[in-house]
Tab-separated table of C-alpha atoms in Angstrom:
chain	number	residue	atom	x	y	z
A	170	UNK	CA	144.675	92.138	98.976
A	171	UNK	CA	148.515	93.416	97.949
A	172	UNK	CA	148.442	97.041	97.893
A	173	UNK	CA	151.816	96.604	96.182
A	174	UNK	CA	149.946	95.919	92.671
A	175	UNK	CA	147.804	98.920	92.848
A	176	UNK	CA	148.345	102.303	92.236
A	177	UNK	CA	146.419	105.291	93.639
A	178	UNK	CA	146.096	108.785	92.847
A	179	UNK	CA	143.462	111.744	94.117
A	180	UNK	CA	140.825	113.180	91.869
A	181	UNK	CA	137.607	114.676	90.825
A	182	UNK	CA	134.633	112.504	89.121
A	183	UNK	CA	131.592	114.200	88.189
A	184	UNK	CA	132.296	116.772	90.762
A	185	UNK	CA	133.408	114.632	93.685
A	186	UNK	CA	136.400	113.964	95.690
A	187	UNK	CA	137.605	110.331	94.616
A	188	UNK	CA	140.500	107.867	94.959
A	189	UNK	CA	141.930	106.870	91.652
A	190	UNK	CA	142.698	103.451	91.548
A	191	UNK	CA	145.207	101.876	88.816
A	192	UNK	CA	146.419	98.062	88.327
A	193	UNK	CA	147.222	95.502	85.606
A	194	UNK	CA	143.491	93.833	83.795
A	195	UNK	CA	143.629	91.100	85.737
A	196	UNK	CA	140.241	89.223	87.384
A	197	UNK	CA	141.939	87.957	90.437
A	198	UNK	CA	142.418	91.890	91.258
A	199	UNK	CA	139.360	93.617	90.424
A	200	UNK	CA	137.784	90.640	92.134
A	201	UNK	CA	139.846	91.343	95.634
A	202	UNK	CA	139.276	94.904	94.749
A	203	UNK	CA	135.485	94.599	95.074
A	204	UNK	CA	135.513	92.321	97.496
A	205	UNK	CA	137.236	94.831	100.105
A	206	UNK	CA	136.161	98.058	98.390
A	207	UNK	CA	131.785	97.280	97.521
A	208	UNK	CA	132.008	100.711	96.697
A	209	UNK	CA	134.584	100.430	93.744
A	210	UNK	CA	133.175	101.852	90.782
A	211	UNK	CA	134.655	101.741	86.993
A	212	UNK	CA	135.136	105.131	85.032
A	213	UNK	CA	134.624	104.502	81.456
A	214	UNK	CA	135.679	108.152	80.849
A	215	UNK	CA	138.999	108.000	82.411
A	216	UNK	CA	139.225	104.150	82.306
A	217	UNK	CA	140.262	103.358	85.457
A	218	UNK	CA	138.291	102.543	88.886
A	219	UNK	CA	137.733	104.673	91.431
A	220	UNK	CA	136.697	104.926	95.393
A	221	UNK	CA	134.851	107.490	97.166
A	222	UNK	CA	137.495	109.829	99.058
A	223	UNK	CA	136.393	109.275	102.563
A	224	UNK	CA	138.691	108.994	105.997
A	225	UNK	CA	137.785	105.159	105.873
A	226	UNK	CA	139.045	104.252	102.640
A	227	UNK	CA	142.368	106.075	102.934
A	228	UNK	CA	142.920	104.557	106.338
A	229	UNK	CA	142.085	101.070	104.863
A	230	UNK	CA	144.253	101.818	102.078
A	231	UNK	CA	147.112	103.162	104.487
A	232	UNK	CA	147.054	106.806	102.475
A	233	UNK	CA	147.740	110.046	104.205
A	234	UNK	CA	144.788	111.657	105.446
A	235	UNK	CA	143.178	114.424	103.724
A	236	UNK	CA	144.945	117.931	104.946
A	237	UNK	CA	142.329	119.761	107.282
A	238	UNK	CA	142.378	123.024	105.855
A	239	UNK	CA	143.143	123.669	101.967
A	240	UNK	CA	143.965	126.997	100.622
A	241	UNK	CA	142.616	127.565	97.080
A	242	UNK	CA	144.995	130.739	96.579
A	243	UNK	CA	148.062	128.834	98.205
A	244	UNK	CA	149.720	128.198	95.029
A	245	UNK	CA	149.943	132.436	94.182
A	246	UNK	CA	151.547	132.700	97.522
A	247	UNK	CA	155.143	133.819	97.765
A	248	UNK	CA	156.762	131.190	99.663
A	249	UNK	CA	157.658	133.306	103.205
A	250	UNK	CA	153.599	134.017	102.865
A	251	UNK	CA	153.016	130.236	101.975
A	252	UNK	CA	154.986	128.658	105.427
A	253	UNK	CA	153.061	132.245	107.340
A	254	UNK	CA	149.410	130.481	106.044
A	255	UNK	CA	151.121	127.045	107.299
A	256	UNK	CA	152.035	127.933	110.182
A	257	UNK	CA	148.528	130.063	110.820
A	258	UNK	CA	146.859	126.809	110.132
A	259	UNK	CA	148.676	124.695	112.604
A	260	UNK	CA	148.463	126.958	115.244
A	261	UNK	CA	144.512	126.490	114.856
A	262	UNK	CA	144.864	123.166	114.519
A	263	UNK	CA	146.699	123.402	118.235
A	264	UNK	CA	144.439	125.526	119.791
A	265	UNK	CA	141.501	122.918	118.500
A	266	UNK	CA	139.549	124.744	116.214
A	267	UNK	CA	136.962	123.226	114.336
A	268	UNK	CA	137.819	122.132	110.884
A	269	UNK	CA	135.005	123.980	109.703
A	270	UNK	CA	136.163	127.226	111.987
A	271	UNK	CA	139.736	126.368	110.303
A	272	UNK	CA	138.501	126.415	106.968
A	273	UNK	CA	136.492	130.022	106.751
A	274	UNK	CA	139.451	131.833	108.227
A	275	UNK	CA	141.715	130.372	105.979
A	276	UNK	CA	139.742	130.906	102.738
């Protein structure tokens, strides 16, 4: 399968986390597509397919990995406040706290 003639994206679909996935309507792709992906589903609302966002598929797919800790109010941040919350966040990460431990005090 060449990655090359896909493109991917991050989403939402019906209220999950998924992995947009974009290419030319060919049948020798969205054959290898579910042949390495089972799991590949088609979207008939957005019109495209999609995978479930899970550490497997973006590993498989050679994405970055998800970011541990996500702040919803990041974006209203000034920026000095915005690399403060970064930096708070990787000093947890250091120190080993749990994602889930990472997650309330960020939040």
């Amino acid at each position: 399968m060449d990655f090359s003639k896909y493109q991917f994206s991050f989403g939402i679909h019906r209220e999950k986390q998924v992995i947009w996935v974009r290419f030319p309507n060919l049948h020798s792709l969205r054959l290898d597509l579910k042949t390495r992906f089972p799991s590949a589903k088609w979207s008939n609302t957005n019109k495209a397919w999609h995978l479930p966002d899970l550490k497997s598929v973006r590993e498989a797919l050679a994405l970055p990995p998800k970011p541990i800790v996500e702040s919803k109010k990041s974006n209203q941040l000034s920026t000095d406040n915005q690399k403060a919350l970064q930096n708070f966040i990787d000093q947890l990460s250091l120190k080993a706290y749990s994602p889930n431990t990472m997650r309330l005090y960020v939040q």
